[in-house]
Tab-separated table of C-alpha atoms in Angstrom:
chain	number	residue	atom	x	y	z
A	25	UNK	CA	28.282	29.936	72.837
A	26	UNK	CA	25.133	28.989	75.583
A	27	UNK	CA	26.067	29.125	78.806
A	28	UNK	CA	24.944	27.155	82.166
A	29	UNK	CA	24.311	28.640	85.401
A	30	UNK	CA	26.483	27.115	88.356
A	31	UNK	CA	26.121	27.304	92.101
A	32	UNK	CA	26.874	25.047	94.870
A	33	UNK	CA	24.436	22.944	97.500
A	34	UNK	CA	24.401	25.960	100.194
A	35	UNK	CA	21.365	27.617	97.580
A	36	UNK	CA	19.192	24.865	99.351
A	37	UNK	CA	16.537	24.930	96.072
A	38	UNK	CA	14.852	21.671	95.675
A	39	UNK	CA	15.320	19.347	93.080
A	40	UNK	CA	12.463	20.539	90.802
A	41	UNK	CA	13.741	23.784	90.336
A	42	UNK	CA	17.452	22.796	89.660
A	43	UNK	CA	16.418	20.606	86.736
A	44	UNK	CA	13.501	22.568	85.438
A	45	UNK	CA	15.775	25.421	84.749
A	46	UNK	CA	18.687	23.535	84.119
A	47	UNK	CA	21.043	24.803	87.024
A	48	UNK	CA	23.915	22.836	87.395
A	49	UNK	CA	25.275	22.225	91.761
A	50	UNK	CA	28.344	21.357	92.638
A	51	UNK	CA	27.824	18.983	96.537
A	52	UNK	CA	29.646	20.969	99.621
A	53	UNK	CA	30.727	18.623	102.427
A	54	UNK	CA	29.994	17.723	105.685
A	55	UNK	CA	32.046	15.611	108.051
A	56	UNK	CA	30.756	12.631	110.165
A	57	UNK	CA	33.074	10.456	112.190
A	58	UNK	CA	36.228	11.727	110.320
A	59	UNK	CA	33.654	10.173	106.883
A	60	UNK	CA	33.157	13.479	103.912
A	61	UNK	CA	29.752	13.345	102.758
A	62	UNK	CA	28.140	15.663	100.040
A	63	UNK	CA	25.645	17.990	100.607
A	64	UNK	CA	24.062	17.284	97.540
A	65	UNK	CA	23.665	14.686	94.998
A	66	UNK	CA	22.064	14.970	91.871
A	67	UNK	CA	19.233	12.436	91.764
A	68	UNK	CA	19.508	10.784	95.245
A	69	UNK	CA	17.166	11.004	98.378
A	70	UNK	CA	18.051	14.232	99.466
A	71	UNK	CA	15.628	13.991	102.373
A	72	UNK	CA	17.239	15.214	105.449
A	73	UNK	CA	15.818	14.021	108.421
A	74	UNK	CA	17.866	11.395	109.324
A	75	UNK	CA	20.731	13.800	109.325
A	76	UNK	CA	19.111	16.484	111.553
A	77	UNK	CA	18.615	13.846	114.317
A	78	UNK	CA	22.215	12.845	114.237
A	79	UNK	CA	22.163	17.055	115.272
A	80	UNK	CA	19.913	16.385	117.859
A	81	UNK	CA	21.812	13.569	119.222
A	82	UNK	CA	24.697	16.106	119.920
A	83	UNK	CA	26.721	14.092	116.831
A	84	UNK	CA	29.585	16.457	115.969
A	85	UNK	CA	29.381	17.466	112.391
A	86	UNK	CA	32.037	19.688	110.405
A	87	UNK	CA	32.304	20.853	107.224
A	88	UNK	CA	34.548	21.554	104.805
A	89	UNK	CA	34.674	24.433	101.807
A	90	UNK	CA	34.907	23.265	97.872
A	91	UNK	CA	38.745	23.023	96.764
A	92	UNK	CA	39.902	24.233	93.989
A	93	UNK	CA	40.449	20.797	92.179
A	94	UNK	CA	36.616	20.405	92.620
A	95	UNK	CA	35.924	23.353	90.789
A	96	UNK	CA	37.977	22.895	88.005
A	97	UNK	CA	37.087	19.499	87.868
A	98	UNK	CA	33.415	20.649	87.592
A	99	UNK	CA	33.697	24.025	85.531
A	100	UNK	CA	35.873	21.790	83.095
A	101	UNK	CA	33.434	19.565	81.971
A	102	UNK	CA	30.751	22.218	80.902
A	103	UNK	CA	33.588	24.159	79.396
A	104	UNK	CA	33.724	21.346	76.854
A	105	UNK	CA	30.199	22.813	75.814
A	106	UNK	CA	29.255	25.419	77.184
A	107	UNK	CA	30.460	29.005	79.039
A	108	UNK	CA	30.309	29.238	83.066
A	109	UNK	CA	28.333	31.486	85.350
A	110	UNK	CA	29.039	30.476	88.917
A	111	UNK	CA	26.643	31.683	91.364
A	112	UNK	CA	28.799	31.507	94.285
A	113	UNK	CA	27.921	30.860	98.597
A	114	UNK	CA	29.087	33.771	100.329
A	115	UNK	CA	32.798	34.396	100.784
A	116	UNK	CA	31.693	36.118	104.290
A	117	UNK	CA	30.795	32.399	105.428
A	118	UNK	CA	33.030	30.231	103.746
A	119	UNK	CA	36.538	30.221	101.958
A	120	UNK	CA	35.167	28.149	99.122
A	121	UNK	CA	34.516	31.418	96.723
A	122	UNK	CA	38.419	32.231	96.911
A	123	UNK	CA	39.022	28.669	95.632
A	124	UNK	CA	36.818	29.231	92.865
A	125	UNK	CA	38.427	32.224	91.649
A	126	UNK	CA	42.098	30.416	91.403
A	127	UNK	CA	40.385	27.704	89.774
A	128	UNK	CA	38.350	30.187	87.419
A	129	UNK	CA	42.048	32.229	86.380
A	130	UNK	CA	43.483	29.214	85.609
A	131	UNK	CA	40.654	28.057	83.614
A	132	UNK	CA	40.728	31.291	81.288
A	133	UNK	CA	44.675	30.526	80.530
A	134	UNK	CA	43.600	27.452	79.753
A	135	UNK	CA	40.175	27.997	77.366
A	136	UNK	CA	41.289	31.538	76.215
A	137	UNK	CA	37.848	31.034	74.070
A	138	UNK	CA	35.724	30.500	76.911
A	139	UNK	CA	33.376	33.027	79.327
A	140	UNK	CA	33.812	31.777	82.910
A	141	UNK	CA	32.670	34.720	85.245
A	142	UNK	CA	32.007	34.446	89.150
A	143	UNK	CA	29.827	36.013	91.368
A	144	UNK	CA	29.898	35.557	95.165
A	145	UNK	CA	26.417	35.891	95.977
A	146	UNK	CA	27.372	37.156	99.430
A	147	UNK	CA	24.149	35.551	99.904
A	148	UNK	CA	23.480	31.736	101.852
A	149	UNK	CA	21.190	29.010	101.876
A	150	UNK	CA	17.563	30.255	100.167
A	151	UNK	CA	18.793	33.906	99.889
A	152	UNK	CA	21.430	32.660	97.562
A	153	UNK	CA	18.633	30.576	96.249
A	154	UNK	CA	16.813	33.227	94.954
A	155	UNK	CA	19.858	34.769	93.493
A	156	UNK	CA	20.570	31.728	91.647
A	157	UNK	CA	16.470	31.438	90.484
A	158	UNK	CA	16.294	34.828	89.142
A	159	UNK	CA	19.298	34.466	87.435
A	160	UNK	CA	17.734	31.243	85.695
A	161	UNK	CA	14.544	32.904	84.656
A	162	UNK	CA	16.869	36.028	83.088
A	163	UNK	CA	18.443	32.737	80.933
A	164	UNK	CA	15.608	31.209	79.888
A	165	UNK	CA	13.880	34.453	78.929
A	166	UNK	CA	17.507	34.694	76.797
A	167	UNK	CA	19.468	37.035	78.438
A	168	UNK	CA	23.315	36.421	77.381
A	169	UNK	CA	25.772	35.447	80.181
A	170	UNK	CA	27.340	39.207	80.384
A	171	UNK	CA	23.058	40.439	81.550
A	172	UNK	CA	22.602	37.984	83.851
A	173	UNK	CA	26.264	38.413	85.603
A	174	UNK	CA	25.317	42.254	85.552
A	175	UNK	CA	21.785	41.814	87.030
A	176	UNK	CA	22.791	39.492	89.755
A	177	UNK	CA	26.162	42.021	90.735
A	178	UNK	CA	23.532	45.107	90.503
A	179	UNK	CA	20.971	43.272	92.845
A	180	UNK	CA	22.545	40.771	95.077
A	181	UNK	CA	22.333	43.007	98.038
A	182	UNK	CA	18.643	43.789	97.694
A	183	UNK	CA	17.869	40.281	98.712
A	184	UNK	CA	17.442	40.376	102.621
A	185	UNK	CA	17.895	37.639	104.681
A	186	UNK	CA	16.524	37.131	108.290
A	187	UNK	CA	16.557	34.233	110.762
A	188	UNK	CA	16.567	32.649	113.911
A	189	UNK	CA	17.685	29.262	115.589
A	190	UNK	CA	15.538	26.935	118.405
A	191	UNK	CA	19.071	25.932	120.193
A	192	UNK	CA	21.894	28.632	120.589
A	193	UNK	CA	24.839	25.666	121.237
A	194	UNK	CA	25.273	25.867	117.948
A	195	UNK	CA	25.925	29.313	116.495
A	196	UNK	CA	28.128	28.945	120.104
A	197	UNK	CA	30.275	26.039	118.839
A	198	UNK	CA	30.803	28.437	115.708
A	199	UNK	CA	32.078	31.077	118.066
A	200	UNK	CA	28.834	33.732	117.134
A	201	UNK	CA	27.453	33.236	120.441
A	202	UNK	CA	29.169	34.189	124.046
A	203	UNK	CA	29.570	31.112	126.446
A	204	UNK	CA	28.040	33.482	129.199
A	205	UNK	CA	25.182	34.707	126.481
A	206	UNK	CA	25.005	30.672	125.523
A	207	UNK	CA	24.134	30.054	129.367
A	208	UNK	CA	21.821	33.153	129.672
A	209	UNK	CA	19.512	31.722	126.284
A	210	UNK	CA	19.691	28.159	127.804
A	211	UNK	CA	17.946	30.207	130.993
A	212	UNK	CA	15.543	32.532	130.196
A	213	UNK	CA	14.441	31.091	126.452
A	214	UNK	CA	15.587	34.148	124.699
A	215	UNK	CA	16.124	33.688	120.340
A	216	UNK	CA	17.876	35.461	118.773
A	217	UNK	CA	16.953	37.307	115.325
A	218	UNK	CA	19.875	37.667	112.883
A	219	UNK	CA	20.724	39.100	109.216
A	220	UNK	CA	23.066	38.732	106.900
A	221	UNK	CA	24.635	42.141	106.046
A	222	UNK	CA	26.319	43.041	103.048
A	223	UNK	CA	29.751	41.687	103.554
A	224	UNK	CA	27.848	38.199	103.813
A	225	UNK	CA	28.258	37.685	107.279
A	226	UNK	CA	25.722	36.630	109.844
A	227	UNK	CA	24.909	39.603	112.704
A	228	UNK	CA	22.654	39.039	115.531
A	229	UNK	CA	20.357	42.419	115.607
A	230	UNK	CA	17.495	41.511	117.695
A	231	UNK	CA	16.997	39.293	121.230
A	232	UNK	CA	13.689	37.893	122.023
A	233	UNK	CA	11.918	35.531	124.556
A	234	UNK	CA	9.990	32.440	123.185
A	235	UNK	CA	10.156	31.418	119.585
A	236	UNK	CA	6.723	32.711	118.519
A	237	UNK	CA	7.817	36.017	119.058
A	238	UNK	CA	11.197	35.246	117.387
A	239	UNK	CA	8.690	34.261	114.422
A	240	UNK	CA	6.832	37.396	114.879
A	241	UNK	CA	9.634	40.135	114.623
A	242	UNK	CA	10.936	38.144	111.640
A	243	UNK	CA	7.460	38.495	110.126
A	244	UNK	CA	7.566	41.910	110.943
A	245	UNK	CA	10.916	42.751	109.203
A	246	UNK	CA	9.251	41.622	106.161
A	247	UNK	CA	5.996	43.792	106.415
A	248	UNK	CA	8.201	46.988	106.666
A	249	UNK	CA	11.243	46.698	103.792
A	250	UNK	CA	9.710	44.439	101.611
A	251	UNK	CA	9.841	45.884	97.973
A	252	UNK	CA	6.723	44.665	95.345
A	253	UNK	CA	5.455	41.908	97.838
A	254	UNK	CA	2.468	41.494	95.197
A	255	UNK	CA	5.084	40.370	92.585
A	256	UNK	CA	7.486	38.537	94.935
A	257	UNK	CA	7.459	34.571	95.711
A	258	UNK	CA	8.991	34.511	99.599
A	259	UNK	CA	11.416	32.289	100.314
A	260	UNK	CA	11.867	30.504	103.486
A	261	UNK	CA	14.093	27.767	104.635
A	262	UNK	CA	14.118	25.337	107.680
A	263	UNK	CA	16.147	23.453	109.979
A	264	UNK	CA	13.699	20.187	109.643
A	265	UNK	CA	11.060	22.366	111.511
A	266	UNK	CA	8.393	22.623	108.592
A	267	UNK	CA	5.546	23.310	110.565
A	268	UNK	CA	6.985	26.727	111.893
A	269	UNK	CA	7.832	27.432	108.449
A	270	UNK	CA	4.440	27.282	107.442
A	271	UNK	CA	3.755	29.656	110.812
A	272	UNK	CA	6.074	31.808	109.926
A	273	UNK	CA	4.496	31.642	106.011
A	274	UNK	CA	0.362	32.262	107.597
A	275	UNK	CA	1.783	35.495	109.607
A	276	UNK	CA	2.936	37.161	106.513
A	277	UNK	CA	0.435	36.218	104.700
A	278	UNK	CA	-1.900	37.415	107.486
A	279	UNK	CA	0.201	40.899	106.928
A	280	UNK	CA	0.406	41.358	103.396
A	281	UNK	CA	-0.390	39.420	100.000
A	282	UNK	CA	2.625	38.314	98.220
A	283	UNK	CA	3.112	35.849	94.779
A	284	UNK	CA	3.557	32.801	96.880
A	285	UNK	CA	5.980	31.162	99.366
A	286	UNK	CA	8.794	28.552	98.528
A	287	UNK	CA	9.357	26.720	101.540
A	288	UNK	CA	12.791	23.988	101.529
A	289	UNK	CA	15.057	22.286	104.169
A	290	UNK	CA	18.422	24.190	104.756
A	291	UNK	CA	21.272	21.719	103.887
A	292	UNK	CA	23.620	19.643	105.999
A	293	UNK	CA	26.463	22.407	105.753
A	294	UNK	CA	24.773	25.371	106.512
A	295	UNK	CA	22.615	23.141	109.416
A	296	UNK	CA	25.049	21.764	111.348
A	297	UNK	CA	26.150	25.823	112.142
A	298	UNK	CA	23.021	26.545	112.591
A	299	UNK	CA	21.671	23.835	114.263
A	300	UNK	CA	17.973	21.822	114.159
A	301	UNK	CA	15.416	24.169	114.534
A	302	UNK	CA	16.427	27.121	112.026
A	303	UNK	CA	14.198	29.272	110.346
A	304	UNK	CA	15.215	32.161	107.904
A	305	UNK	CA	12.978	34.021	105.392
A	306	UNK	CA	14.182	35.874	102.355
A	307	UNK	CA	12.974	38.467	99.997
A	308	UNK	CA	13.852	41.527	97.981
A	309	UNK	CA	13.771	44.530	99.569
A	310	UNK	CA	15.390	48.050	98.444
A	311	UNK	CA	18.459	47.192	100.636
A	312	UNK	CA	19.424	44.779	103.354
């Protein structure tokens, strides 16, 4: 039986490359006013702006993680034709993955004839992208289901992700920032530089002063563990700040010559932790 290649909003890939490789996204939510809205829509506007200056105009936004009706709502209708990968957000960052799984047992009793495997990515927003992308290329180059689940399990934690944020009140709100190291930022400019590690949480490593050299260190990080960077398309994935994207793109490029960059907003679920003004940049590296 073919098989389609799920993941959900958080992979923050634009719309091109979902349908030219015919990866299927299931919309996280965000919260506005006590209103759910999804993350992603298939086909509509997805251009974010409008929702990043709600951010700046200190509108509270929550979020919520995918239930496990969703998921077998969504897995059930390509089980009609097809098996399931899931490509899943990181469980480090989210409780949606352990939904997924109940949904995913359940579905087995159900369509004992069916493949529906799970992998949580412990990856987020473009990092999980390129998870998700590779995995997409391995399909349409026709490797089965059981190759692709194997190569993203064996490789997951090779893809690094680094970032930073313009505004620390946000990564506060979410309880990753001290009130008295919130207050101290607010002072003296400093930005922090942060990774995800490989239990898919986010870990501040690095403290700088002034965003260029926030950009620079990230830049940096790259230079030194990057794996290939001749054969690798960089990632990189904004907080509606596209023109330090680019920055960020001309000092690696300055550094070293890779494929190419891929540069896309981060989504409303992932932003509204992060805040307006977030910049991360992922690639493959030999280890996190």
């Amino acid at each position: 039986m073919s098989y389609k290649i799920v993941t959900d909003s958080c992979a923050n890939l634009p719309d091109e490359i979902y349908d030219n490789l015919d990866i299927q996204v299931i919309g996280m939510e965000f919260i506005i006013d006590g209103e759910p809205h999804l993350s992603y829509v298939k086909g509509r506007d997805n251009n974010l702006q409008k929702y990043y200056k709600l951010l700046r105009e200190d509108t509270v936004i929550t979020t919520t993680c995918i239930n496990k009706e969703t998921y077998t709502k969504f897995f059930e209708k390509i089980l009609e034709t097809d098996d399931v990968l899931y490509l899943g957000f990181s469980s480090g960052l989210s409780l949606s993955y352990g939904n997924c799984l109940v949904a995913a047992e359940e579905l087995r009793a159900k369509y004992p004839n069916s493949k529906i495997y799970t992998v949580d990515t412990l990856a987020a927003s473009m990092g999980q992208g390129m998870i998700v992308h590779r995995a997409a290329e391995l399909k349409n180059q026709g490797k089965n289901i059981e190759e692709v689940r194997d190569w993203v399990e064996a490789n997951k934690l090779k893809i690094c992700h680094w970032f930073t944020v313009e505004d620390l009140k946000y990564l506060y709100r979410g309880g990753r920032v001290s009130k008295i190291g919130f207050i101290l930022g607010k002072i003296t400019q400093i930005k922090p530089v942060l990774f995800t590690d490989n239990a898919g949480h986010l870990i501040p490593v690095q403290k700088v002063i002034g965003r260029r050299k926030s950009l620079e260190v990230m830049a940096e990080k790259i230079v030194t563990t990057i794996v290939n960077p001749s054969e690798q398309t960089v990632f990189i994935s904004h907080g509606d700040c596209i023109e330090d994207a680019q920055k960020l793109a001309d000092l690696v490029a300055q550094k070293i010559k890779v494929k190419g960059f891929l540069i896309n907003q981060i989504d409303p679920v992932i932003g509204c932790h992060s805040g307006p003004g977030t910049l991360a940049i992922f690639f493959a590296a030999a280890k996190r």
